mmCIF file of C-alpha atoms and ligand atoms in Angstrom:
data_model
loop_
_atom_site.group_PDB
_atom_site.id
_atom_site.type_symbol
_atom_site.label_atom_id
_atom_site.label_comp_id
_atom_site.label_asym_id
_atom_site.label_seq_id
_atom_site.Cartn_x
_atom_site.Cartn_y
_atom_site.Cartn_z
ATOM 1 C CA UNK C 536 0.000 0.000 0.000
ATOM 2 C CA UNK C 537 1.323 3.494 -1.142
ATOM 3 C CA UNK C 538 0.559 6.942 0.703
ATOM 4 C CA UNK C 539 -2.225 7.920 -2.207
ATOM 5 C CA UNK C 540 -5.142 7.074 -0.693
ATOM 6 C CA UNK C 541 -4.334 9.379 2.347
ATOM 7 C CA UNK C 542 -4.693 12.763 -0.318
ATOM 8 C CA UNK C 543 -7.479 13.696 -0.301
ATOM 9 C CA UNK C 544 -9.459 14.890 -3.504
ATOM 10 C CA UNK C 545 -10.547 19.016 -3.020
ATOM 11 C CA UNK C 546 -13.188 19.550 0.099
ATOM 12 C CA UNK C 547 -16.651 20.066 -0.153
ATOM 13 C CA UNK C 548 -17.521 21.916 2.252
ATOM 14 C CA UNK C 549 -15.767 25.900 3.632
ATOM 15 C CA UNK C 550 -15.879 26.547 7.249
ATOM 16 C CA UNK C 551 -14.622 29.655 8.699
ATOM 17 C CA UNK C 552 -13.667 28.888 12.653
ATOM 18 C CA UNK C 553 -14.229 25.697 14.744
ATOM 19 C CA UNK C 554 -12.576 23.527 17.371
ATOM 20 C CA UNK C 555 -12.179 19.988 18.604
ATOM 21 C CA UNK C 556 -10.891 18.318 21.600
ATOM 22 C CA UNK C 557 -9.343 14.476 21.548
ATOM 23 C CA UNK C 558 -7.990 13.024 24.679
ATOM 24 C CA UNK C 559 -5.239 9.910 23.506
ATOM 25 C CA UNK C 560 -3.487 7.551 25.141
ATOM 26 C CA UNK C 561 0.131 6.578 25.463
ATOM 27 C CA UNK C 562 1.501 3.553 24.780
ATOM 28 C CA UNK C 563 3.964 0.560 26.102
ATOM 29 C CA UNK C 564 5.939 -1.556 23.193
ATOM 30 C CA UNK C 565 6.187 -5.309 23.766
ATOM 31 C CA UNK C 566 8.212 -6.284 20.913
ATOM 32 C CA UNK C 567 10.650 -2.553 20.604
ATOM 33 C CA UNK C 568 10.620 -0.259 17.615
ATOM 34 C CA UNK C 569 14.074 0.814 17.562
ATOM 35 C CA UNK C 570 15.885 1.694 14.088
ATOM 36 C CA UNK C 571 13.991 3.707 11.240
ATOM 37 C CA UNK C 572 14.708 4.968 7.713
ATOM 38 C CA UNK C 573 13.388 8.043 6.534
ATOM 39 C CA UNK C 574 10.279 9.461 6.680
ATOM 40 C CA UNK C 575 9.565 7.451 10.013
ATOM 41 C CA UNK C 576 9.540 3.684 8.373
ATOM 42 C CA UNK C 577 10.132 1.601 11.234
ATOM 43 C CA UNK C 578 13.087 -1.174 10.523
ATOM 44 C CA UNK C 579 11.018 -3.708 12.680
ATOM 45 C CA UNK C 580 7.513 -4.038 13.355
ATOM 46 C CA UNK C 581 6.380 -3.628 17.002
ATOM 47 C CA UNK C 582 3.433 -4.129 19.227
ATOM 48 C CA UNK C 583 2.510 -2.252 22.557
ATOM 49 C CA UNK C 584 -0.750 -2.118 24.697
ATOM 50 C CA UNK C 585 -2.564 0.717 24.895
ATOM 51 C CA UNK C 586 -2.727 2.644 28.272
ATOM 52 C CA UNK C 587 -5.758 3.894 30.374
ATOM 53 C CA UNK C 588 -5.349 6.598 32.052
ATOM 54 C CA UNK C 589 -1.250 8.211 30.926
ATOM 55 C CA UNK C 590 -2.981 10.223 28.449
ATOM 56 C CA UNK C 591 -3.030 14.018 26.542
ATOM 57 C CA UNK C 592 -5.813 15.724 25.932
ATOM 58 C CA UNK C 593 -5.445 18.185 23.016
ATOM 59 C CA UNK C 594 -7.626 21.239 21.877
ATOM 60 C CA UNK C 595 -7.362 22.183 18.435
ATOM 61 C CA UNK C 596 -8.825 25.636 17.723
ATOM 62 C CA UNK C 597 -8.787 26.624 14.005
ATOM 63 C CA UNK C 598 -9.990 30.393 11.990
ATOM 64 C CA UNK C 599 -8.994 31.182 8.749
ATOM 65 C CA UNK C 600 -6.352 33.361 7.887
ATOM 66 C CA UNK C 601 -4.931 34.789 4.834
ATOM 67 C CA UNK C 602 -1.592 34.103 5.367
ATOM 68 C CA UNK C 603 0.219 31.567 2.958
ATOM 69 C CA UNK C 604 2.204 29.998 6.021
ATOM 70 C CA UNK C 605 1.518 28.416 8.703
ATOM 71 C CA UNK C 606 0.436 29.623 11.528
ATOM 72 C CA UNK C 607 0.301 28.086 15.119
ATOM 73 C CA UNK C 608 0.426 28.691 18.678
ATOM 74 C CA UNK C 609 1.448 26.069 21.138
ATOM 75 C CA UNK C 610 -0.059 26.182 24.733
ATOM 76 C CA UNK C 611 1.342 23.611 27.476
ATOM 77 C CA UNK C 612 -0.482 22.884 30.618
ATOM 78 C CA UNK C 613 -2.272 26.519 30.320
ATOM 79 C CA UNK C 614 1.144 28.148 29.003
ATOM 80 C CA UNK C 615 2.791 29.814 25.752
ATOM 81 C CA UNK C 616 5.104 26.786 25.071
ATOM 82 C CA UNK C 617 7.828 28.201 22.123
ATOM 83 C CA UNK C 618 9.900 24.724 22.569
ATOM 84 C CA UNK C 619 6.828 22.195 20.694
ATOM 85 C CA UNK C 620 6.569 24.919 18.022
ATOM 86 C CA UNK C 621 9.590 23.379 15.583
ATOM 87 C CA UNK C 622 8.237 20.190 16.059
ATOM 88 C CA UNK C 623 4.474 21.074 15.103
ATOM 89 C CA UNK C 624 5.880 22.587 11.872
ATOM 90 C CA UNK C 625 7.702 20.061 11.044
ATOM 91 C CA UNK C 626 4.920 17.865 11.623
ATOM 92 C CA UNK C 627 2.390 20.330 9.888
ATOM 93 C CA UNK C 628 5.343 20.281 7.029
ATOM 94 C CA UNK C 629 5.529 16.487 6.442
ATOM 95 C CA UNK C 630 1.176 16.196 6.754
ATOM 96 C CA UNK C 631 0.611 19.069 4.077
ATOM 97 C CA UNK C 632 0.333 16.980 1.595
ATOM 98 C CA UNK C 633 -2.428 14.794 3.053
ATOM 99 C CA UNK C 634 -3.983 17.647 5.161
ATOM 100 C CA UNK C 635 -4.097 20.180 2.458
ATOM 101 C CA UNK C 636 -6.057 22.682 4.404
ATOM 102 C CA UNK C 637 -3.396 23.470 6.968
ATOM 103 C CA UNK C 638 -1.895 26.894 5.402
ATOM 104 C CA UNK C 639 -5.653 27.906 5.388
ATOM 105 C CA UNK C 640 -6.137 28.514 8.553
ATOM 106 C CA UNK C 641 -4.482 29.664 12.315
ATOM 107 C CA UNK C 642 -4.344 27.382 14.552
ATOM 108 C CA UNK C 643 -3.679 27.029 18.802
ATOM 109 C CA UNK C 644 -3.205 23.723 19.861
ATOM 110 C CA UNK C 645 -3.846 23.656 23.836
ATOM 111 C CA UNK C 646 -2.768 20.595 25.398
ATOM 112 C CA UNK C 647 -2.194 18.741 28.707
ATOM 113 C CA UNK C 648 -0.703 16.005 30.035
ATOM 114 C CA UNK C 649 -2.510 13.581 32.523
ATOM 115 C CA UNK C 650 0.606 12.069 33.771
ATOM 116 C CA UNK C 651 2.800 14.663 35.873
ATOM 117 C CA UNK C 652 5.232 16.994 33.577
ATOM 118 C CA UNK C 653 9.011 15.955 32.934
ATOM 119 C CA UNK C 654 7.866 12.749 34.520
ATOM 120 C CA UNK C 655 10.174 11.202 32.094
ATOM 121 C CA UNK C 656 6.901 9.101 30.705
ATOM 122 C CA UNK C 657 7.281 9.536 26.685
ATOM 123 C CA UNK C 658 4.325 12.273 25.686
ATOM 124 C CA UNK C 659 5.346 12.023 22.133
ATOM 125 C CA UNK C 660 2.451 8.732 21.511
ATOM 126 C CA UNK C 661 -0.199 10.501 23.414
ATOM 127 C CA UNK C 662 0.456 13.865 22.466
ATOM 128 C CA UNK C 663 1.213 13.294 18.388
ATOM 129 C CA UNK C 664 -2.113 11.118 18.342
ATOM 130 C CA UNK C 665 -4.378 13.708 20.030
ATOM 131 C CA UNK C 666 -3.080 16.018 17.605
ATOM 132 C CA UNK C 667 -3.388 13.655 14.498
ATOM 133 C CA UNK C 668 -7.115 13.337 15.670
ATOM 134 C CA UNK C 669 -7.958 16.763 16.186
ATOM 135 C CA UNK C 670 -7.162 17.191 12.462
ATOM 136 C CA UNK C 671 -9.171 14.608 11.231
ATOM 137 C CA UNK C 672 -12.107 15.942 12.899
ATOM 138 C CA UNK C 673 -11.006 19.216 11.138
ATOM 139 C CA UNK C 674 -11.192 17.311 7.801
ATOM 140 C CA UNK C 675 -14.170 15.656 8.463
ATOM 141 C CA UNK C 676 -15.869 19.200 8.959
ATOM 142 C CA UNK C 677 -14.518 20.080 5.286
ATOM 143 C CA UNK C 678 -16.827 17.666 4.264
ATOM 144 C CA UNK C 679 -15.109 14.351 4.305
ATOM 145 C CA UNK C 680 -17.074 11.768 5.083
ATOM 146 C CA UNK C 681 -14.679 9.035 5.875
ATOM 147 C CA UNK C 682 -15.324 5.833 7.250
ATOM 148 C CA UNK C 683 -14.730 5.165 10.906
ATOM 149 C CA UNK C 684 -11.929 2.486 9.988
ATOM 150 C CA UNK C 685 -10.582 5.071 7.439
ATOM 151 C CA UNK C 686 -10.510 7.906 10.254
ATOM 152 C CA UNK C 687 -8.547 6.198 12.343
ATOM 153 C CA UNK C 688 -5.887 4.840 9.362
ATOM 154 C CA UNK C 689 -5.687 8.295 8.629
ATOM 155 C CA UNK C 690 -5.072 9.228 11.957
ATOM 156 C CA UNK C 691 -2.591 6.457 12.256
ATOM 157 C CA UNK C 692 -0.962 7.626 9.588
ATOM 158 C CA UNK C 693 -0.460 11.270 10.458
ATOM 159 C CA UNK C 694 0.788 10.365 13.996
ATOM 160 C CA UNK C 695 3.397 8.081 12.434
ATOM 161 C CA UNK C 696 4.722 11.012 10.829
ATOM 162 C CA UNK C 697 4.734 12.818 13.960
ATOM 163 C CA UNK C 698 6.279 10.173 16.216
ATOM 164 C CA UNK C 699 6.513 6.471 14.866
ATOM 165 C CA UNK C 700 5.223 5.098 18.363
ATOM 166 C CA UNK C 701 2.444 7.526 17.999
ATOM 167 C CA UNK C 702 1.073 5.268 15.130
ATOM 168 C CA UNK C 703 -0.311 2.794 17.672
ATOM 169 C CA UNK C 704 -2.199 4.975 20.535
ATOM 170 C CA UNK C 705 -4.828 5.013 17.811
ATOM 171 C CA UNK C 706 -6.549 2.036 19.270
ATOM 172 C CA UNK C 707 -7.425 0.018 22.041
ATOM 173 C CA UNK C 708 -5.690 -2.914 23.421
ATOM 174 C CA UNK C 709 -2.844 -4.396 21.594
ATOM 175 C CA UNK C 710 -1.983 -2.500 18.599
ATOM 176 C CA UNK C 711 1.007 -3.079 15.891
ATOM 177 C CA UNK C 712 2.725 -1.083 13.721
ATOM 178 C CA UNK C 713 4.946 -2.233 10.715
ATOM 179 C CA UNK C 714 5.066 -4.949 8.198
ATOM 180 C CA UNK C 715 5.137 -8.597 9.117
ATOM 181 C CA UNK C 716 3.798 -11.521 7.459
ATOM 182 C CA UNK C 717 1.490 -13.127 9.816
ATOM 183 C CA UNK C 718 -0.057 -9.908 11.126
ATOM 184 C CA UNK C 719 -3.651 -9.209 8.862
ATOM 185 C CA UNK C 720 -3.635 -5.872 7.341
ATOM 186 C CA UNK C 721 0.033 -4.859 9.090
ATOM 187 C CA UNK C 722 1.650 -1.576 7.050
ATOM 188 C CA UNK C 723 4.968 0.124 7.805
ATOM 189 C CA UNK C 724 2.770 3.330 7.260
ATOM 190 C CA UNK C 725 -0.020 3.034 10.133
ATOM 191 C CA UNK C 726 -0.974 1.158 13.543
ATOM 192 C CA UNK C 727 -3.119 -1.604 13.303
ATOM 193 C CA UNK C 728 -5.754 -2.963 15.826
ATOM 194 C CA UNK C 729 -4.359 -6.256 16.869
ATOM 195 C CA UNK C 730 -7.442 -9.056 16.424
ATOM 196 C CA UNK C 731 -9.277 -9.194 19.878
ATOM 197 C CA UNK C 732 -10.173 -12.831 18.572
ATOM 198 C CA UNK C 733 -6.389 -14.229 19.051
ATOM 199 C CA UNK C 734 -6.057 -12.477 22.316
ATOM 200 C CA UNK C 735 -6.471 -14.945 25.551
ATOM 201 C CA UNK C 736 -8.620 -13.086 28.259
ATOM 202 C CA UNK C 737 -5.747 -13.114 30.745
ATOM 203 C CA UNK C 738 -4.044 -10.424 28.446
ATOM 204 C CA UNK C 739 -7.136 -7.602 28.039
ATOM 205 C CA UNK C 740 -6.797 -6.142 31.518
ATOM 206 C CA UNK C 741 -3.342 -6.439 32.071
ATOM 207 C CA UNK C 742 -1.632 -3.850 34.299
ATOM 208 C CA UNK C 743 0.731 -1.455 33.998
ATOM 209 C CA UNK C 744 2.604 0.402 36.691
ATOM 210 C CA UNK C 745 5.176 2.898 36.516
ATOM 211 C CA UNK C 746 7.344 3.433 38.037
ATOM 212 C CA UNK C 747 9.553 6.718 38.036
ATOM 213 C CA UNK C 748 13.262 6.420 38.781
ATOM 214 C CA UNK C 749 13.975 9.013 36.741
ATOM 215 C CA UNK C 750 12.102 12.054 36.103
ATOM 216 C CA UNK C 751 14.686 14.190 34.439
ATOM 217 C CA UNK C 752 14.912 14.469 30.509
ATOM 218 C CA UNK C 753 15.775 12.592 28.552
ATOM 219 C CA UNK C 754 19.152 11.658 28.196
ATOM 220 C CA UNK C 755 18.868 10.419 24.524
ATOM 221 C CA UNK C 756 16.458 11.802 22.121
ATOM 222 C CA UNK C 757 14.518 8.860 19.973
ATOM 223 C CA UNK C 758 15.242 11.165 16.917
ATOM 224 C CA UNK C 759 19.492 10.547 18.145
ATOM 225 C CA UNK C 760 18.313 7.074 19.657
ATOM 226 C CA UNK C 761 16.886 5.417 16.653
ATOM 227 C CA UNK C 762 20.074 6.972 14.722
ATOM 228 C CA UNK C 763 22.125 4.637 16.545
ATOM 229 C CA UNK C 764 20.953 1.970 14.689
ATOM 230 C CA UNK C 765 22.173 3.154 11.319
ATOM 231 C CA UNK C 766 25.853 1.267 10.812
ATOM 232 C CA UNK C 767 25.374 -0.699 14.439
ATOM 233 C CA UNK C 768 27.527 -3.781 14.431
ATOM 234 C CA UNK C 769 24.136 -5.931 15.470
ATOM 235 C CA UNK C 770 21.336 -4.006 14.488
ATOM 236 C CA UNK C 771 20.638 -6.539 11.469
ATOM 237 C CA UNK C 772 20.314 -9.588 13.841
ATOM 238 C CA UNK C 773 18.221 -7.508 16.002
ATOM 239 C CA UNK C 774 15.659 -6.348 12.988
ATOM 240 C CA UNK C 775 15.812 -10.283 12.113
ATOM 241 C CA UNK C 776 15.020 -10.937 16.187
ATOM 242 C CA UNK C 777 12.106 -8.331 16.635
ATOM 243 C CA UNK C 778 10.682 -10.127 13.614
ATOM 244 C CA UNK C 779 10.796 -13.472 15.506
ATOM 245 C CA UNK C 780 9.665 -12.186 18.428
ATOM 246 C CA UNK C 781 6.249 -10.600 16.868
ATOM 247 C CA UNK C 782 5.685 -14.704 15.753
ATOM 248 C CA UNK C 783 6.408 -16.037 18.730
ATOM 249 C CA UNK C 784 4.224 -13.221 21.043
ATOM 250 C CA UNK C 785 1.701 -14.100 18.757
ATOM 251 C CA UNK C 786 1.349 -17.529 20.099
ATOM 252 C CA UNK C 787 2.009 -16.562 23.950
ATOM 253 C CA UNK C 788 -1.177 -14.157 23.464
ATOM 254 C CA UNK C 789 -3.350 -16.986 21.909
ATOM 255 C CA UNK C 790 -2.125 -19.614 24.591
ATOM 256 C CA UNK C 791 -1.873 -17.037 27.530
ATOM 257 C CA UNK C 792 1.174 -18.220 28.847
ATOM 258 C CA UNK C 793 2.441 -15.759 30.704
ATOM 259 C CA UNK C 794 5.337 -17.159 31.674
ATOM 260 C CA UNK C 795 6.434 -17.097 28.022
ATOM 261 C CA UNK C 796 5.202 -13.484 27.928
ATOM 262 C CA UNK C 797 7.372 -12.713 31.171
ATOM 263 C CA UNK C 798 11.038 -14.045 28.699
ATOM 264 C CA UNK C 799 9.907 -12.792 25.957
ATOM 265 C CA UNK C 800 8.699 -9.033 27.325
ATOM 266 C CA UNK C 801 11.716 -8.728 29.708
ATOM 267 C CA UNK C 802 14.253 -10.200 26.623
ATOM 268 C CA UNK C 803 12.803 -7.688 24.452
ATOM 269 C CA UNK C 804 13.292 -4.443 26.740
ATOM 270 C CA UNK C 805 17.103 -5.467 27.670
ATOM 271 C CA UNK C 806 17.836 -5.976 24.091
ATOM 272 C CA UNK C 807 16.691 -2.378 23.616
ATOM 273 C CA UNK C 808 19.334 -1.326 26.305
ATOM 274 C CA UNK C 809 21.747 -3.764 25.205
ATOM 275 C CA UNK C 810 21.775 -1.972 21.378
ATOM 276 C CA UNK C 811 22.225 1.302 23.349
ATOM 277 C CA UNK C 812 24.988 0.073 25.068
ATOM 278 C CA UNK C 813 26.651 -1.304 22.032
ATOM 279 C CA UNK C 814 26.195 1.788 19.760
ATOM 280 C CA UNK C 815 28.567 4.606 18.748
ATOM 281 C CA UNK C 816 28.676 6.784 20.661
ATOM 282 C CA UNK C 817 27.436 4.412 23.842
ATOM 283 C CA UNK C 818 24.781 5.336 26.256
ATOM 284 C CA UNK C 819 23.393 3.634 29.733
ATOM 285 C CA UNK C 820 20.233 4.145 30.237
ATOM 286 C CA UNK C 821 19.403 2.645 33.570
ATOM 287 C CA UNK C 822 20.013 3.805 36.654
ATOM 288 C CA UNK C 823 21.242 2.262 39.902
ATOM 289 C CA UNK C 824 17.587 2.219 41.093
ATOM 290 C CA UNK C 825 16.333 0.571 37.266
ATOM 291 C CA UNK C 826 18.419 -2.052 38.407
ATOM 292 C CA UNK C 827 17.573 -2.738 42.176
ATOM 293 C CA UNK C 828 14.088 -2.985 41.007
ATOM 294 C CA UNK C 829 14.585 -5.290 38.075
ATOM 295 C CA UNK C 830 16.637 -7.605 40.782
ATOM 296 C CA UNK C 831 13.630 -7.418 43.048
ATOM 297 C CA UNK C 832 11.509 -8.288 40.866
ATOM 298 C CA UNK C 833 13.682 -11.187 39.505
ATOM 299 C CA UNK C 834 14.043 -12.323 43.543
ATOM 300 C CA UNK C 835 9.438 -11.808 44.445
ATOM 301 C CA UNK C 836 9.363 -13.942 41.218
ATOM 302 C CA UNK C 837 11.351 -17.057 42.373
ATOM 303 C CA UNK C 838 9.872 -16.931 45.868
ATOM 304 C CA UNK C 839 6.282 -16.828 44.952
ATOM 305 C CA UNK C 840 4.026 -17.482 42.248
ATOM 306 C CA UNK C 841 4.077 -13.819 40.772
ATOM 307 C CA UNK C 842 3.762 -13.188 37.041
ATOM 308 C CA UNK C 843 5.381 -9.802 37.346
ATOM 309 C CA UNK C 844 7.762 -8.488 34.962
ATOM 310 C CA UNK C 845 9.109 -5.408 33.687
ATOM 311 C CA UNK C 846 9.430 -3.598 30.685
ATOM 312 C CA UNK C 847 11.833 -0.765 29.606
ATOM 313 C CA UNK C 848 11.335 2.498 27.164
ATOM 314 C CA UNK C 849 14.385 4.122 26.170
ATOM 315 C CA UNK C 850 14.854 5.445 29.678
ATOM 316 C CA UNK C 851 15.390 4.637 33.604
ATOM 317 C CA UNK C 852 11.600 3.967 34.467
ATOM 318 C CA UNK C 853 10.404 0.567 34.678
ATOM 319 C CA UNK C 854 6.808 -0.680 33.745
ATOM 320 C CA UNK C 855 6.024 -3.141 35.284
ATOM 321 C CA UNK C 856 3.014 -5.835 33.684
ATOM 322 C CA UNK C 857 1.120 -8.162 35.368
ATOM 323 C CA UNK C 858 -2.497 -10.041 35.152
ATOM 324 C CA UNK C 859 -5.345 -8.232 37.004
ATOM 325 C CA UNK C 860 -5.951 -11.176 39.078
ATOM 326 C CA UNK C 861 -2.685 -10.215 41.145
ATOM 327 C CA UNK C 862 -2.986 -6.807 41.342
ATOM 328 C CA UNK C 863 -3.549 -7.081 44.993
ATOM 329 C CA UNK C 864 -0.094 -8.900 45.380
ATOM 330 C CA UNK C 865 1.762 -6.493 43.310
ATOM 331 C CA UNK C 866 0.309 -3.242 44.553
ATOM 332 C CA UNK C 867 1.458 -4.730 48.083
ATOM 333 C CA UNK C 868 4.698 -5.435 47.047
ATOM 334 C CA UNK C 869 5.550 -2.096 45.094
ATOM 335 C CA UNK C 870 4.337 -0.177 48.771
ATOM 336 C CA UNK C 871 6.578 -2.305 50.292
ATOM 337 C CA UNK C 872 9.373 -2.913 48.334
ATOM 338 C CA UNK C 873 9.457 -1.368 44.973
ATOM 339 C CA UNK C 874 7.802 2.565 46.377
ATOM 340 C CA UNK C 875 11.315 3.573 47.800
ATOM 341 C CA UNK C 876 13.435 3.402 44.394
ATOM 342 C CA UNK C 877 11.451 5.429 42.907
ATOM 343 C CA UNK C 878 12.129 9.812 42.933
ATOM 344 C CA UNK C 879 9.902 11.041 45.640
ATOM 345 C CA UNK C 880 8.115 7.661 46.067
ATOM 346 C CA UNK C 881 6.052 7.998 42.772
ATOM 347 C CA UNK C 882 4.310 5.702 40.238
ATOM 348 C CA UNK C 883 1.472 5.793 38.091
ATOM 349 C CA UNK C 884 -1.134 2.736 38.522
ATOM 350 C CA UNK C 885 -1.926 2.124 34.655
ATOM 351 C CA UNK C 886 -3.760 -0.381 32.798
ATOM 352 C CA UNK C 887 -4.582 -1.364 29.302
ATOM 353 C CA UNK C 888 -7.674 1.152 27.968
ATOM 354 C CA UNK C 889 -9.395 1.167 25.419
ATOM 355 C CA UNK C 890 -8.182 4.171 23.095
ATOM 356 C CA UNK C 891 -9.122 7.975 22.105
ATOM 357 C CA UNK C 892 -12.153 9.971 23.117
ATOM 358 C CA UNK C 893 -13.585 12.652 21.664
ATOM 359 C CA UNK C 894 -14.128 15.041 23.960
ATOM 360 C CA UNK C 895 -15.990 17.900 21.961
HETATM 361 C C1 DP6 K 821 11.888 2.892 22.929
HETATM 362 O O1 DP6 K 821 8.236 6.824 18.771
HETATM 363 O O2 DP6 K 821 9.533 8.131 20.478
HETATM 364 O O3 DP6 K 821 9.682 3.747 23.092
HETATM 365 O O4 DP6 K 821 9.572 8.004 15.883
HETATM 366 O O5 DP6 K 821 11.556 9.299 16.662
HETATM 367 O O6 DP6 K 821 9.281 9.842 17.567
HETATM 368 P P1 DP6 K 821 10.209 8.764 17.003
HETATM 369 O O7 DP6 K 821 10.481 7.747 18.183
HETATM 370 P P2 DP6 K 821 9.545 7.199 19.325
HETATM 371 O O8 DP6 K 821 10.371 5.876 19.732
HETATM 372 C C2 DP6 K 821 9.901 5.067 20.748
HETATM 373 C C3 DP6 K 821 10.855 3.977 20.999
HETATM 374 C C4 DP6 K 821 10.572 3.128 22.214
HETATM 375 C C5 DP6 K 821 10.046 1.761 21.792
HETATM 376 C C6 DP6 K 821 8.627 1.705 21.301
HETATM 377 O O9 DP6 K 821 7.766 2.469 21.778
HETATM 378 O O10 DP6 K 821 8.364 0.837 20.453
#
């Protein structure tokens, strides 16, 4: 599938002023997307569950202008934010051609965060998908009449070309991104609902807790991050690995073994660290504290029955997964053992949601 059917043909309809409000999820990769090629084509295809309540919630406020560039304001938690502006235009730049209404009019983009600020919790996926939506609904009030599946390809779409993870906060549940042979209807160029049919029930309300070790910034952009891949002694083997992986997760979510889930998921976010650690230049991502808690967990696990794991963005935090029906155990255990590696004692209870909202 090419980009084609994402341009639109002219739009019916003129509207002068308007506005619309999405509020999108963030999301936590399984199998990692690390390593891209230009214009945000993923080397490997990933999946992540969606999250419930780590989430933006973007206003989009449009009136028409005669200007022939664009023209947008960025406000942050309430605030004139100059530091998002390059990125919206270079966003606004790469969608033009499928968003052809964008030099029409001014825009201000209000948007907040539900998770606390520099929390160190990625806002790109939440924040590039609430924005990707609000311009949909934009389109759709030019008179395009898409199909609901269609919106959200679209959607899916735009946020890839906003943030590549942002491709899959587009839906509920599991959701994949990228190309791989025994996924239905996978596409380098958009997120993809995973099928709810080949899901066991032990995996639609898992949990997701993080925690936050490190609330600073982050030490390595993705933009630098997935650079490292280019020329990387083993970032072939690991495109060929992810691949694998995306197979064999595809049978641990059938079976529900979570035990299989626990190698694989844990496997998966080390390898992610381990190609950081490998690349030129070289970068450690964890901190002292990443590890204490991945020992910990490694320790609860062999003393009790515990499906706990972990899972690692390209950062200190840890998530940490587990199956609703021991989220008594863990909760316990992160008070008691987990709470006091963390900065300031904090973590975010999460779960798997079920995608965007409109809100107006
Ligand atoms: C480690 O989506 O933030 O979280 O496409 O440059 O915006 P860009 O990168 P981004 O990369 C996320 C990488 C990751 C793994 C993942 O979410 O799959």
């Amino acid at each position: 599938m090419n980009d084609q059917i994402f341009i639109p043909k002219p739009y019916p309809s003129k509207i002068d002023s308007g506005s619309f409000t999405w509020s999108s999820p963030s999301n936590i990769a399984l199998v990692k997307y690390w390593g891209k090629t230009n214009v945000q084509i993923p080397k490997n295809p990933s999946i992540s569950f969606t999250l419930n309540q780590c989430a933006t919630t973007t206003k989009l406020s449009f009136s028409k202008q005669s200007l022939t560039d664009f023209s947008v304001e960025v406000f942050f938690e309430g605030e004139l934010n100059q530091t998002f502006k390059p990125k919206i235009i270079t966003f606004f730049q790469r969608v033009e051609k499928y968003l052809p209404f964008l030099k029409d009019y001014r825009f201000k983009i209000e948007t907040t965060n539900s998770f606390p600020h520099s929390s160190g919790i990625a806002s790109s996926a939440s924040g590039m998908s609430a924005l990707a939506l609000c311009l949909m609904s934009v389109e759709q009030a030019l008179g395009k009449h898409h199909s609901h599946a269609f919106f959200y390809k679209k959607a899916a779409f735009l946020a890839r070309l906003g943030s590549g993870s942002a491709c899959r906060s587009l839906y509920g549940g599991l959701v994949s991104w990228g190309a791989h042979p025994h996924l239905k209807n996978s596409s380098d160029l958009f997120g993809t609902p995973y099928q709810e049919t080949e899901v066991h029930d032990v995996f639609k309300s898992y949990h997701d807790t993080i925690l936050l070790v490190d609330k600073g910034e982050k030490q390595v952009s993705s933009t630098l991050g997935h650079n490292l891949m280019n020329g990387h002694p083993y970032a072939q083997y690991r495109f060929e690995q992810a691949n694998d992986n995306i197979s064999k997760l595809m049978s641990i979510l059938k079976s529900g073994d979570t035990k299989a889930f626990i190698n694989l998921v844990e496997s998966e976010a080390l390898t992610l660290h381990a190609m950081m650690m490998t690349s030129d230049p070289y970068f450690i991502l964890m901190k002292p504290n990443t590890l204490k808690i991945i020992n910990k967990i490694w320790q609860h696990r062999k003393e009790t029955k515990s499906n706990l794991c972990f899972t690692l963005d390209a950062g200190a935090n840890v998530h940490l997964l587990y199956p609703d029906v021991e989220h008594r155990d863990v909760h316990s255990f992160i008070e008691t053992q987990l709470k006091q590696h963390c900065q300031n004692g904090q973590f975010i209870h999460d779960r798997v949601g079920k995608g965007p909202i409109l809100l107006s």
